[in-house]
């Protein structure tokens, strides 16, 4: 790093300055600056090279951008840092693409592992394979390649798992086993035997609780997973991540442990998953919320439906493939009661809702909660909101609900969604421009591992092109500009966690979270977005990632 001569006139020496760049501030006027100065983790000056160079002292670290572009650190409104790190645990059978590219390939992977594994040892797949439901093997197909080892494989989307007969036996699941609350054990219509497919978390967990990397885990491994997940996130350009589904208190505590050992390098906002009304009551009694600049407990997450790929999206048109396995995870009264209780206790509540009917159920619950306990600025949030109706959008706007969504799904899942709904419904998929122009609060998050790709460029590509991998463009009038996409992915996502006053833009007084990019986001052609990458990631004025 070059060291500049100290200025005797500097009112204060900066810890770090970034000079000679294009600083996209994402402030209200969308100003562009040349340089930024940081002290004590906060931004103290944004302006010209001369203005910022005046703050260089003997101890100041100078980062010469050499013309490169800087943006605020990206805020991921929907991610799973621990679960993402967990995917790369070496104890798993890696079923993610490109490995399990077909049913035959998946069975081959399991078979190869079964040949070398001692009898009775678990074959546990990461999250996971991304075959269509139709192409997913059942228990009998898995038995044919792994008769003597229990197998647990989870779909990438996390909405279902498939297991073999050995695993069903260990879990005590047979034709007489009742569905757990919120989940479905798929049964063969003729024999009544479980097929091995388990829909939604509570059913998946009946077997997952026994599988290494899922229910069978250690605190040390979880810590490693969080660290691995955050390093991948930082290298991608995310400086904050909202983990909207910590499945249990152990995961929340892992984040706390990492923070308390000064090993948390990105900022985390964590929401805990609630599986049932009873679960919710216990959690509300036991959990002590916490808040710092690095780690904040955000509130509670409820799932209202599954997804179109698993056929568990709750749609008004039940004849659609997207809804063919769907059922209500909650009745409206239970949902209202739970949401009302959490809201009354002062927490933010977030809903997973993809289908139009699920989205309406979430909105109904919000409306009821706000009627019972009016509170300004409650910022209820709906995650994904894949197929809202136009009427739903009006209500979302009126109730101030934040939509936290994944434009990368348009590219990654657009073709699959299209085959699961009709053309008319497809026109309602993620109407991002309409929502933006209505003034609905939008946030973007990548949702790994339920999305095959991590980097924010995929959110930009999805939002700007709305084009699927096969080349189909859905509702092209809903495309937005890269400028709008960047604002949603910074300020918009910061709003979703009540943090727009401390992050999301490069302004004096805000946290010094920034990313230096390989390209100028505002002038690069859309066709080059695939080449965009983070070169330096800065959190609180510290360089936490630098491209080698
Ligand atoms: Zn998710």
Short mmCIF file of C-alpha atoms and ligand atoms in Angstrom, two decimals:
data_model
loop_
_atom_site.label_atom_id
_atom_site.label_comp_id
_atom_site.label_asym_id
_atom_site.label_seq_id
_atom_site.Cartn_x
_atom_site.Cartn_y
_atom_site.Cartn_z
CA UNK A 1 0.00 0.00 0.00
CA UNK A 2 1.43 3.47 -0.78
CA UNK A 3 1.64 5.77 2.22
CA UNK A 4 0.82 9.40 1.59
CA UNK A 5 2.48 12.26 3.39
CA UNK A 6 0.64 13.20 6.60
CA UNK A 7 -1.22 16.48 6.52
CA UNK A 8 -0.50 18.78 9.45
CA UNK A 9 -3.91 20.42 8.92
CA UNK A 10 -5.99 17.27 9.19
CA UNK A 11 -8.67 17.73 11.83
CA UNK A 12 -8.65 14.03 12.43
CA UNK A 13 -6.69 11.16 10.96
CA UNK A 14 -8.69 8.50 9.22
CA UNK A 15 -8.03 4.80 9.86
CA UNK A 16 -8.68 3.95 6.23
CA UNK A 17 -9.23 5.96 3.07
CA UNK A 18 -10.33 4.83 -0.36
CA UNK A 19 -9.19 7.23 -3.08
CA UNK A 20 -9.19 7.57 -6.87
CA UNK A 21 -12.37 5.65 -7.42
CA UNK A 22 -15.99 5.87 -8.46
CA UNK A 23 -17.94 5.71 -5.23
CA UNK A 24 -21.59 4.85 -5.83
CA UNK A 25 -23.03 6.09 -2.56
CA UNK A 26 -26.69 5.02 -2.96
CA UNK A 27 -27.62 8.13 -0.94
CA UNK A 28 -30.94 9.83 -1.63
CA UNK A 29 -29.54 11.74 -4.62
CA UNK A 30 -27.59 8.72 -5.85
CA UNK A 31 -24.42 10.84 -5.65
CA UNK A 32 -21.12 9.64 -7.02
CA UNK A 33 -17.91 10.52 -5.15
CA UNK A 34 -14.20 9.88 -5.68
CA UNK A 35 -13.11 8.93 -2.20
CA UNK A 36 -14.20 7.83 1.29
CA UNK A 37 -12.61 8.10 4.71
CA UNK A 38 -13.26 5.80 7.66
CA UNK A 39 -12.56 6.12 11.36
CA UNK A 40 -13.56 3.80 14.19
CA UNK A 41 -15.54 1.64 11.82
CA UNK A 42 -17.72 4.50 10.55
CA UNK A 43 -17.65 6.67 7.47
CA UNK A 44 -16.37 10.16 8.30
CA UNK A 45 -16.03 11.71 4.85
CA UNK A 46 -17.39 11.10 1.37
CA UNK A 47 -16.17 13.42 -1.35
CA UNK A 48 -13.34 14.37 -3.67
CA UNK A 49 -9.82 12.99 -3.52
CA UNK A 50 -8.57 16.29 -2.08
CA UNK A 51 -11.17 16.37 0.68
CA UNK A 52 -10.44 12.81 1.71
CA UNK A 53 -6.65 12.99 1.33
CA UNK A 54 -6.70 15.79 3.89
CA UNK A 55 -7.63 13.14 6.47
CA UNK A 56 -4.61 10.94 5.82
CA UNK A 57 -2.33 10.68 8.84
CA UNK A 58 0.69 8.55 9.64
CA UNK A 59 -1.39 5.56 10.69
CA UNK A 60 -3.92 5.81 7.87
CA UNK A 61 -4.22 2.88 5.52
CA UNK A 62 -4.65 4.11 1.96
CA UNK A 63 -6.44 2.00 -0.61
CA UNK A 64 -5.86 3.36 -4.10
CA UNK A 65 -8.86 2.26 -6.11
CA UNK A 66 -7.18 3.08 -9.43
CA UNK A 67 -10.50 4.00 -10.94
CA UNK A 68 -12.45 1.01 -9.64
CA UNK A 69 -16.03 1.23 -8.43
CA UNK A 70 -17.11 1.04 -4.80
CA UNK A 71 -20.65 0.45 -3.55
CA UNK A 72 -22.13 0.01 -0.11
CA UNK A 73 -21.68 -3.55 1.12
CA UNK A 74 -24.55 -5.66 -0.11
CA UNK A 75 -27.14 -6.58 2.45
CA UNK A 76 -28.61 -10.03 1.89
CA UNK A 77 -32.18 -10.00 3.18
CA UNK A 78 -32.65 -13.75 2.99
CA UNK A 79 -29.80 -16.11 3.55
CA UNK A 80 -28.72 -19.01 5.71
CA UNK A 81 -25.08 -18.45 6.60
CA UNK A 82 -24.75 -21.47 8.87
CA UNK A 83 -26.67 -23.80 6.55
CA UNK A 84 -24.66 -22.55 3.57
CA UNK A 85 -21.39 -23.26 5.35
CA UNK A 86 -22.79 -26.66 6.33
CA UNK A 87 -23.19 -27.62 2.63
CA UNK A 88 -19.47 -27.91 2.26
CA UNK A 89 -18.92 -30.10 5.31
CA UNK A 90 -16.78 -33.00 4.05
CA UNK A 91 -18.93 -35.59 5.88
CA UNK A 92 -21.77 -35.06 3.40
CA UNK A 93 -22.36 -36.79 0.12
CA UNK A 94 -22.26 -33.78 -2.22
CA UNK A 95 -25.42 -33.98 -4.32
CA UNK A 96 -25.40 -30.36 -5.52
CA UNK A 97 -24.89 -29.57 -9.17
CA UNK A 98 -22.93 -30.43 -11.19
CA UNK A 99 -22.70 -33.72 -9.26
CA UNK A 100 -26.27 -35.10 -9.24
CA UNK A 101 -27.30 -33.84 -12.65
CA UNK A 102 -29.86 -36.64 -13.23
CA UNK A 103 -31.71 -39.36 -11.36
CA UNK A 104 -29.24 -41.96 -12.66
CA UNK A 105 -26.31 -39.82 -11.54
CA UNK A 106 -27.80 -39.32 -8.07
CA UNK A 107 -28.35 -43.06 -7.67
CA UNK A 108 -24.83 -43.72 -8.92
CA UNK A 109 -23.39 -41.32 -6.30
CA UNK A 110 -25.33 -43.03 -3.51
CA UNK A 111 -24.37 -46.48 -4.83
CA UNK A 112 -20.66 -45.64 -4.95
CA UNK A 113 -20.75 -44.37 -1.39
CA UNK A 114 -22.69 -47.45 -0.21
CA UNK A 115 -20.06 -49.74 -1.70
CA UNK A 116 -17.28 -48.25 0.44
CA UNK A 117 -19.24 -47.33 3.59
CA UNK A 118 -19.40 -49.84 6.44
CA UNK A 119 -22.81 -51.51 6.71
CA UNK A 120 -25.23 -49.46 8.75
CA UNK A 121 -23.35 -46.16 8.33
CA UNK A 122 -25.44 -43.18 7.27
CA UNK A 123 -25.24 -41.74 3.80
CA UNK A 124 -26.27 -38.16 4.37
CA UNK A 125 -26.56 -35.79 1.42
CA UNK A 126 -26.13 -32.03 1.63
CA UNK A 127 -28.88 -29.60 0.57
CA UNK A 128 -28.82 -30.75 -2.09
CA UNK A 129 -29.95 -32.31 -5.28
CA UNK A 130 -31.98 -30.19 -7.68
CA UNK A 131 -33.98 -32.72 -9.68
CA UNK A 132 -37.66 -32.21 -10.39
CA UNK A 133 -40.01 -34.08 -8.09
CA UNK A 134 -40.81 -36.47 -10.95
CA UNK A 135 -37.13 -37.29 -11.43
CA UNK A 136 -36.52 -37.76 -7.70
CA UNK A 137 -35.92 -41.39 -6.76
CA UNK A 138 -38.21 -43.00 -4.17
CA UNK A 139 -37.20 -45.30 -1.29
CA UNK A 140 -37.21 -48.40 -3.48
CA UNK A 141 -34.88 -46.87 -6.05
CA UNK A 142 -32.55 -45.88 -3.20
CA UNK A 143 -32.81 -49.39 -1.73
CA UNK A 144 -31.58 -50.83 -5.01
CA UNK A 145 -28.26 -48.98 -4.64
CA UNK A 146 -28.06 -48.82 -0.84
CA UNK A 147 -29.80 -51.75 0.84
CA UNK A 148 -27.57 -51.83 3.92
CA UNK A 149 -26.98 -48.15 4.66
CA UNK A 150 -29.59 -45.61 5.72
CA UNK A 151 -29.86 -42.75 3.20
CA UNK A 152 -31.07 -39.19 3.77
CA UNK A 153 -31.09 -36.86 0.77
CA UNK A 154 -32.47 -33.36 0.91
CA UNK A 155 -33.68 -31.37 -2.07
CA UNK A 156 -31.84 -28.12 -2.68
CA UNK A 157 -34.98 -26.09 -2.03
CA UNK A 158 -35.27 -27.65 1.43
CA UNK A 159 -38.99 -28.32 0.90
CA UNK A 160 -38.66 -32.09 0.81
CA UNK A 161 -36.28 -34.98 1.45
CA UNK A 162 -36.12 -38.55 0.21
CA UNK A 163 -34.93 -41.51 2.27
CA UNK A 164 -34.56 -45.27 1.79
CA UNK A 165 -36.26 -48.15 3.65
CA UNK A 166 -33.39 -48.55 6.12
CA UNK A 167 -33.71 -44.90 7.16
CA UNK A 168 -37.52 -45.19 7.47
CA UNK A 169 -37.04 -48.24 9.67
CA UNK A 170 -34.54 -46.44 11.94
CA UNK A 171 -36.94 -43.52 12.26
CA UNK A 172 -39.84 -45.87 13.01
CA UNK A 173 -41.89 -44.68 10.04
CA UNK A 174 -44.31 -47.16 8.48
CA UNK A 175 -47.70 -47.16 6.76
CA UNK A 176 -49.44 -46.41 10.06
CA UNK A 177 -47.34 -43.36 10.94
CA UNK A 178 -49.37 -40.16 11.15
CA UNK A 179 -48.20 -36.95 9.50
CA UNK A 180 -46.36 -34.67 11.89
CA UNK A 181 -47.74 -31.15 12.40
CA UNK A 182 -47.22 -29.16 9.21
CA UNK A 183 -45.54 -32.03 7.35
CA UNK A 184 -46.52 -34.87 5.01
CA UNK A 185 -45.22 -38.42 4.78
CA UNK A 186 -45.99 -39.32 1.18
CA UNK A 187 -47.68 -42.72 0.90
CA UNK A 188 -48.17 -44.96 -2.07
CA UNK A 189 -51.86 -44.68 -3.07
CA UNK A 190 -52.21 -48.46 -3.58
CA UNK A 191 -50.18 -50.05 -0.80
CA UNK A 192 -50.30 -47.19 1.72
CA UNK A 193 -46.54 -47.65 2.23
CA UNK A 194 -44.41 -44.52 2.70
CA UNK A 195 -42.64 -43.74 -0.59
CA UNK A 196 -39.63 -42.26 1.19
CA UNK A 197 -40.53 -38.69 0.26
CA UNK A 198 -41.05 -36.40 3.21
CA UNK A 199 -42.59 -32.99 2.63
CA UNK A 200 -41.72 -29.94 4.70
CA UNK A 201 -39.44 -29.51 7.65
CA UNK A 202 -41.36 -31.40 10.32
CA UNK A 203 -41.64 -34.52 8.15
CA UNK A 204 -38.06 -34.22 6.90
CA UNK A 205 -36.89 -33.93 10.50
CA UNK A 206 -38.44 -37.29 11.44
CA UNK A 207 -35.47 -38.81 9.65
CA UNK A 208 -33.15 -35.79 9.48
CA UNK A 209 -32.82 -35.79 13.27
CA UNK A 210 -30.81 -39.04 12.91
CA UNK A 211 -28.68 -37.96 9.94
CA UNK A 212 -25.11 -36.64 10.26
CA UNK A 213 -24.88 -32.93 9.42
CA UNK A 214 -28.56 -32.40 10.26
CA UNK A 215 -29.81 -33.61 13.63
CA UNK A 216 -26.47 -35.24 14.43
CA UNK A 217 -24.03 -32.39 14.79
CA UNK A 218 -21.47 -30.91 17.13
CA UNK A 219 -20.98 -27.37 18.40
CA UNK A 220 -17.46 -27.33 16.91
CA UNK A 221 -18.78 -28.25 13.50
CA UNK A 222 -21.51 -25.61 13.66
CA UNK A 223 -18.91 -22.96 14.47
CA UNK A 224 -16.81 -24.06 11.50
CA UNK A 225 -19.92 -23.96 9.31
CA UNK A 226 -20.71 -20.37 10.30
CA UNK A 227 -17.13 -19.32 9.61
CA UNK A 228 -17.09 -21.10 6.26
CA UNK A 229 -20.45 -19.60 5.30
CA UNK A 230 -19.39 -16.07 6.20
CA UNK A 231 -16.12 -16.33 4.28
CA UNK A 232 -18.02 -17.35 1.16
CA UNK A 233 -20.48 -14.48 1.70
CA UNK A 234 -17.74 -11.90 2.19
CA UNK A 235 -15.95 -13.05 -0.95
CA UNK A 236 -19.23 -12.58 -2.83
CA UNK A 237 -19.62 -8.96 -1.62
CA UNK A 238 -22.20 -9.38 1.15
CA UNK A 239 -21.34 -7.49 4.33
CA UNK A 240 -24.65 -8.21 6.11
CA UNK A 241 -26.81 -11.30 6.01
CA UNK A 242 -30.27 -11.84 7.41
CA UNK A 243 -30.51 -15.50 8.37
CA UNK A 244 -34.27 -15.73 8.30
CA UNK A 245 -34.51 -19.29 9.45
CA UNK A 246 -32.32 -20.37 12.31
CA UNK A 247 -33.95 -23.77 12.76
CA UNK A 248 -33.22 -23.99 16.48
CA UNK A 249 -31.65 -22.26 19.45
CA UNK A 250 -28.36 -24.13 18.94
CA UNK A 251 -27.84 -22.28 15.67
CA UNK A 252 -28.70 -18.91 17.23
CA UNK A 253 -26.22 -19.70 20.01
CA UNK A 254 -23.55 -20.63 17.48
CA UNK A 255 -23.75 -17.14 15.98
CA UNK A 256 -23.52 -15.70 19.49
CA UNK A 257 -20.48 -17.80 20.25
CA UNK A 258 -18.73 -16.72 17.06
CA UNK A 259 -19.51 -13.08 17.83
CA UNK A 260 -18.34 -13.32 21.43
CA UNK A 261 -15.03 -14.78 20.22
CA UNK A 262 -14.56 -11.84 17.84
CA UNK A 263 -14.77 -14.18 14.88
CA UNK A 264 -17.92 -12.75 13.30
CA UNK A 265 -16.68 -10.79 10.31
CA UNK A 266 -20.01 -10.04 8.64
CA UNK A 267 -23.13 -8.62 10.26
CA UNK A 268 -25.91 -11.08 10.98
CA UNK A 269 -29.57 -10.51 11.68
CA UNK A 270 -31.16 -13.74 12.79
CA UNK A 271 -34.79 -14.81 12.85
CA UNK A 272 -35.77 -18.08 14.48
CA UNK A 273 -38.10 -20.61 12.90
CA UNK A 274 -41.32 -21.49 14.69
CA UNK A 275 -42.73 -24.93 13.89
CA UNK A 276 -45.96 -24.91 15.91
CA UNK A 277 -48.02 -22.81 18.27
CA UNK A 278 -46.58 -24.67 21.25
CA UNK A 279 -43.06 -24.22 19.94
CA UNK A 280 -43.82 -20.50 19.63
CA UNK A 281 -45.04 -20.23 23.21
CA UNK A 282 -41.90 -21.93 24.53
CA UNK A 283 -39.60 -19.80 22.42
CA UNK A 284 -41.30 -16.59 23.47
CA UNK A 285 -40.79 -17.61 27.08
CA UNK A 286 -37.14 -18.69 26.66
CA UNK A 287 -35.50 -16.44 24.12
CA UNK A 288 -33.80 -13.25 25.27
CA UNK A 289 -33.43 -10.91 22.30
CA UNK A 290 -30.00 -9.36 21.72
CA UNK A 291 -28.68 -6.58 19.56
CA UNK A 292 -25.28 -5.26 18.51
CA UNK A 293 -23.79 -3.80 15.34
CA UNK A 294 -22.63 -7.31 14.39
CA UNK A 295 -25.43 -9.60 15.57
CA UNK A 296 -29.09 -8.91 16.18
CA UNK A 297 -32.00 -11.16 17.06
CA UNK A 298 -34.68 -10.09 14.62
CA UNK A 299 -37.77 -12.09 15.53
CA UNK A 300 -39.73 -15.00 14.20
CA UNK A 301 -40.19 -16.86 10.96
CA UNK A 302 -43.23 -18.89 9.98
CA UNK A 303 -43.70 -20.97 6.84
CA UNK A 304 -47.13 -20.69 5.23
CA UNK A 305 -46.45 -23.00 2.28
CA UNK A 306 -43.66 -24.74 0.39
CA UNK A 307 -42.64 -24.22 -3.23
CA UNK A 308 -43.74 -24.83 -6.83
CA UNK A 309 -40.94 -27.36 -7.43
CA UNK A 310 -42.19 -29.64 -4.63
CA UNK A 311 -45.79 -28.94 -5.69
CA UNK A 312 -46.41 -27.48 -2.23
CA UNK A 313 -47.06 -23.84 -3.17
CA UNK A 314 -50.48 -22.92 -1.81
CA UNK A 315 -52.36 -21.61 -4.87
CA UNK A 316 -56.01 -20.72 -5.36
CA UNK A 317 -55.93 -22.81 -8.51
CA UNK A 318 -55.31 -26.23 -6.96
CA UNK A 319 -55.13 -27.82 -10.41
CA UNK A 320 -51.74 -26.26 -11.05
CA UNK A 321 -48.73 -28.56 -10.81
CA UNK A 322 -47.18 -26.07 -8.36
CA UNK A 323 -49.97 -26.89 -5.89
CA UNK A 324 -50.59 -30.56 -6.52
CA UNK A 325 -49.06 -31.69 -3.22
CA UNK A 326 -50.11 -28.59 -1.30
CA UNK A 327 -51.98 -28.43 1.97
CA UNK A 328 -52.39 -25.77 4.63
CA UNK A 329 -49.53 -25.74 7.12
CA UNK A 330 -51.70 -23.64 9.42
CA UNK A 331 -55.35 -22.82 9.57
CA UNK A 332 -55.93 -19.09 9.40
CA UNK A 333 -57.07 -18.83 13.04
CA UNK A 334 -53.93 -20.50 14.40
CA UNK A 335 -51.74 -18.38 12.17
CA UNK A 336 -53.52 -15.21 13.32
CA UNK A 337 -53.16 -16.16 16.97
CA UNK A 338 -49.44 -16.84 16.69
CA UNK A 339 -48.67 -13.76 14.65
CA UNK A 340 -50.78 -11.66 17.01
CA UNK A 341 -48.85 -12.98 20.01
CA UNK A 342 -45.41 -12.36 18.51
CA UNK A 343 -46.40 -8.93 17.29
CA UNK A 344 -47.86 -7.98 20.64
CA UNK A 345 -44.58 -9.02 22.29
CA UNK A 346 -42.86 -6.41 20.09
CA UNK A 347 -41.14 -8.69 17.57
CA UNK A 348 -40.84 -8.58 13.82
CA UNK A 349 -42.57 -11.51 12.11
CA UNK A 350 -41.61 -12.96 8.76
CA UNK A 351 -43.52 -15.41 6.57
CA UNK A 352 -42.31 -17.83 3.93
CA UNK A 353 -45.09 -17.58 1.33
CA UNK A 354 -44.84 -18.41 -2.36
CA UNK A 355 -48.32 -19.19 -3.65
CA UNK A 356 -51.05 -16.55 -4.03
CA UNK A 357 -53.19 -18.18 -1.35
CA UNK A 358 -50.27 -18.46 1.10
CA UNK A 359 -49.41 -14.79 0.53
CA UNK A 360 -53.02 -13.83 1.29
CA UNK A 361 -53.00 -15.92 4.46
CA UNK A 362 -49.89 -14.07 5.63
CA UNK A 363 -51.49 -10.72 4.80
CA UNK A 364 -54.68 -11.72 6.66
CA UNK A 365 -52.61 -12.54 9.74
CA UNK A 366 -50.77 -9.20 9.56
CA UNK A 367 -54.02 -7.31 9.15
CA UNK A 368 -55.53 -9.08 12.18
CA UNK A 369 -52.42 -8.48 14.32
CA UNK A 370 -52.30 -4.78 13.47
CA UNK A 371 -56.00 -4.42 14.14
CA UNK A 372 -55.61 -5.98 17.57
CA UNK A 373 -52.33 -4.22 18.42
CA UNK A 374 -51.78 -1.20 16.16
CA UNK A 375 -48.09 -0.37 15.79
CA UNK A 376 -46.50 1.93 13.24
CA UNK A 377 -43.44 0.69 11.46
CA UNK A 378 -43.90 -2.96 12.38
CA UNK A 379 -42.30 -4.10 9.11
CA UNK A 380 -43.84 -7.53 8.81
CA UNK A 381 -42.10 -9.32 5.99
CA UNK A 382 -43.04 -11.86 3.36
CA UNK A 383 -40.16 -13.92 1.99
CA UNK A 384 -40.24 -14.90 -1.71
CA UNK A 385 -43.83 -13.77 -2.51
CA UNK A 386 -43.49 -15.59 -5.83
CA UNK A 387 -47.06 -15.26 -7.17
CA UNK A 388 -48.96 -12.40 -5.50
CA UNK A 389 -52.32 -11.28 -6.88
CA UNK A 390 -52.79 -7.58 -7.79
CA UNK A 391 -55.17 -7.25 -4.80
CA UNK A 392 -52.48 -8.66 -2.52
CA UNK A 393 -50.08 -5.95 -3.67
CA UNK A 394 -52.56 -3.24 -2.65
CA UNK A 395 -52.88 -4.75 0.83
CA UNK A 396 -49.10 -5.24 1.16
CA UNK A 397 -48.63 -1.57 0.37
CA UNK A 398 -51.31 -0.46 2.81
CA UNK A 399 -49.97 -2.61 5.67
CA UNK A 400 -46.34 -1.63 5.09
CA UNK A 401 -45.24 -5.24 4.59
CA UNK A 402 -41.68 -5.71 3.32
CA UNK A 403 -41.24 -8.07 0.37
CA UNK A 404 -37.93 -9.91 0.64
CA UNK A 405 -37.45 -11.73 -2.63
CA UNK A 406 -34.95 -13.46 -4.93
CA UNK A 407 -34.77 -12.21 -8.53
CA UNK A 408 -32.10 -14.86 -9.15
CA UNK A 409 -34.95 -17.37 -9.00
CA UNK A 410 -36.35 -15.92 -12.21
CA UNK A 411 -33.23 -17.12 -13.98
CA UNK A 412 -32.63 -20.27 -11.96
CA UNK A 413 -36.19 -21.53 -11.46
CA UNK A 414 -38.16 -19.62 -14.10
CA UNK A 415 -38.40 -22.60 -16.42
CA UNK A 416 -39.42 -24.94 -13.64
CA UNK A 417 -41.99 -22.45 -12.32
CA UNK A 418 -43.33 -22.03 -15.83
CA UNK A 419 -43.93 -25.74 -16.18
CA UNK A 420 -45.63 -25.76 -12.76
CA UNK A 421 -48.13 -22.94 -13.44
CA UNK A 422 -49.98 -21.59 -16.47
CA UNK A 423 -48.89 -18.71 -18.68
CA UNK A 424 -51.32 -16.29 -17.05
CA UNK A 425 -50.01 -17.05 -13.56
CA UNK A 426 -46.45 -16.78 -14.84
CA UNK A 427 -47.18 -13.14 -15.69
CA UNK A 428 -47.67 -12.55 -11.95
CA UNK A 429 -44.28 -13.98 -10.96
CA UNK A 430 -42.31 -11.50 -8.81
CA UNK A 431 -43.74 -8.25 -10.22
CA UNK A 432 -40.73 -6.27 -9.04
CA UNK A 433 -41.21 -3.10 -11.06
CA UNK A 434 -44.90 -2.85 -10.18
CA UNK A 435 -44.11 -3.28 -6.48
CA UNK A 436 -41.30 -0.74 -6.67
CA UNK A 437 -43.48 1.83 -8.42
CA UNK A 438 -46.27 1.28 -5.91
CA UNK A 439 -43.80 2.15 -3.14
CA UNK A 440 -43.77 -1.32 -1.59
CA UNK A 441 -40.61 -1.89 0.46
CA UNK A 442 -38.49 -4.38 -1.46
CA UNK A 443 -35.44 -6.29 -0.28
CA UNK A 444 -33.26 -8.80 -2.14
CA UNK A 445 -31.61 -11.89 -0.72
CA UNK A 446 -29.97 -14.87 -2.39
CA UNK A 447 -31.46 -17.68 -0.25
CA UNK A 448 -28.54 -20.08 -0.51
CA UNK A 449 -28.55 -23.05 -0.30
CA UNK A 450 -32.13 -23.07 -1.65
CA UNK A 451 -30.75 -21.13 -4.63
CA UNK A 452 -27.98 -22.83 -6.60
CA UNK A 453 -25.86 -19.66 -6.82
CA UNK A 454 -24.54 -17.20 -4.25
CA UNK A 455 -23.13 -14.06 -5.84
CA UNK A 456 -25.22 -10.85 -6.05
CA UNK A 457 -24.60 -10.64 -9.79
CA UNK A 458 -27.29 -13.30 -10.16
CA UNK A 459 -29.81 -11.06 -8.39
CA UNK A 460 -28.91 -8.23 -10.77
CA UNK A 461 -29.14 -10.47 -13.82
CA UNK A 462 -32.54 -11.82 -12.73
CA UNK A 463 -33.97 -8.39 -11.90
CA UNK A 464 -32.63 -6.66 -15.01
CA UNK A 465 -33.31 -9.39 -17.61
CA UNK A 466 -36.08 -11.60 -16.15
CA UNK A 467 -34.79 -14.25 -18.53
CA UNK A 468 -34.62 -17.92 -17.63
CA UNK A 469 -31.77 -20.29 -18.44
CA UNK A 470 -33.72 -21.52 -21.49
CA UNK A 471 -34.03 -17.95 -22.77
CA UNK A 472 -37.68 -17.28 -21.89
CA UNK A 473 -38.45 -13.80 -20.57
CA UNK A 474 -41.30 -13.57 -18.11
CA UNK A 475 -43.29 -10.32 -17.82
CA UNK A 476 -40.56 -8.16 -19.41
CA UNK A 477 -42.37 -5.00 -18.29
CA UNK A 478 -41.31 -5.93 -14.75
CA UNK A 479 -37.58 -5.56 -15.50
CA UNK A 480 -35.79 -2.91 -13.44
CA UNK A 481 -32.50 -1.09 -13.92
CA UNK A 482 -29.24 -2.10 -12.28
CA UNK A 483 -29.42 1.15 -10.28
CA UNK A 484 -32.76 0.16 -8.83
CA UNK A 485 -31.56 -3.38 -8.19
CA UNK A 486 -28.51 -2.09 -6.31
CA UNK A 487 -30.63 0.25 -4.20
CA UNK A 488 -33.00 -2.60 -3.28
CA UNK A 489 -30.06 -4.87 -2.44
CA UNK A 490 -28.51 -2.25 -0.13
CA UNK A 491 -30.96 0.29 1.30
CA UNK A 492 -34.00 -1.91 0.67
CA UNK A 493 -32.55 -4.93 2.42
CA UNK A 494 -31.26 -2.75 5.28
CA UNK A 495 -34.83 -1.46 5.73
CA UNK A 496 -36.07 -5.04 6.10
CA UNK A 497 -34.01 -5.36 9.31
CA UNK A 498 -34.68 -1.80 10.62
CA UNK A 499 -31.09 -0.83 9.81
CA UNK A 500 -31.43 1.70 6.99
CA UNK A 501 -30.11 4.45 9.27
CA UNK A 502 -26.83 2.65 9.96
CA UNK A 503 -26.07 0.80 6.71
CA UNK A 504 -27.07 0.41 3.06
CA UNK A 505 -25.41 3.59 1.73
CA UNK A 506 -22.04 5.30 1.85
CA UNK A 507 -22.82 8.37 3.95
CA UNK A 508 -21.12 10.09 6.85
CA UNK A 509 -21.97 8.43 10.15
CA UNK A 510 -22.88 5.07 8.68
CA UNK A 511 -21.04 1.79 9.22
CA UNK A 512 -18.06 1.53 6.90
CA UNK A 513 -19.27 -1.53 4.98
CA UNK A 514 -18.19 -1.32 1.34
CA UNK A 515 -17.27 -3.42 -1.67
CA UNK A 516 -14.75 -2.71 -4.44
CA UNK A 517 -15.94 -4.29 -7.69
CA UNK A 518 -14.26 -5.56 -10.82
CA UNK A 519 -16.61 -3.45 -12.97
CA UNK A 520 -18.53 -0.19 -12.81
CA UNK A 521 -22.06 -1.38 -12.10
CA UNK A 522 -23.62 1.77 -13.53
CA UNK A 523 -21.93 1.69 -16.91
CA UNK A 524 -21.23 -1.97 -17.59
CA UNK A 525 -23.37 -3.64 -20.26
CA UNK A 526 -25.89 -6.16 -18.95
CA UNK A 527 -24.26 -8.80 -21.13
CA UNK A 528 -21.11 -8.53 -18.98
CA UNK A 529 -22.83 -8.91 -15.60
CA UNK A 530 -21.67 -12.53 -15.40
CA UNK A 531 -18.10 -11.23 -15.08
CA UNK A 532 -18.89 -8.96 -12.14
CA UNK A 533 -17.07 -9.89 -8.95
CA UNK A 534 -16.16 -8.45 -5.61
CA UNK A 535 -12.44 -7.65 -5.35
CA UNK A 536 -12.27 -6.16 -1.87
CA UNK A 537 -14.87 -6.41 0.89
CA UNK A 538 -14.76 -4.05 3.85
CA UNK A 539 -16.80 -4.41 7.05
CA UNK A 540 -16.57 -1.70 9.71
CA UNK A 541 -13.52 -0.23 7.98
CA UNK A 542 -11.63 -3.55 8.04
CA UNK A 543 -10.69 -5.40 4.89
CA UNK A 544 -12.27 -8.81 5.41
CA UNK A 545 -11.82 -10.15 1.89
CA UNK A 546 -9.34 -9.33 -0.82
CA UNK A 547 -9.12 -11.13 -4.12
CA UNK A 548 -5.81 -12.90 -4.41
ZN1 LIG B 1 -34.62 -19.53 2.68
#
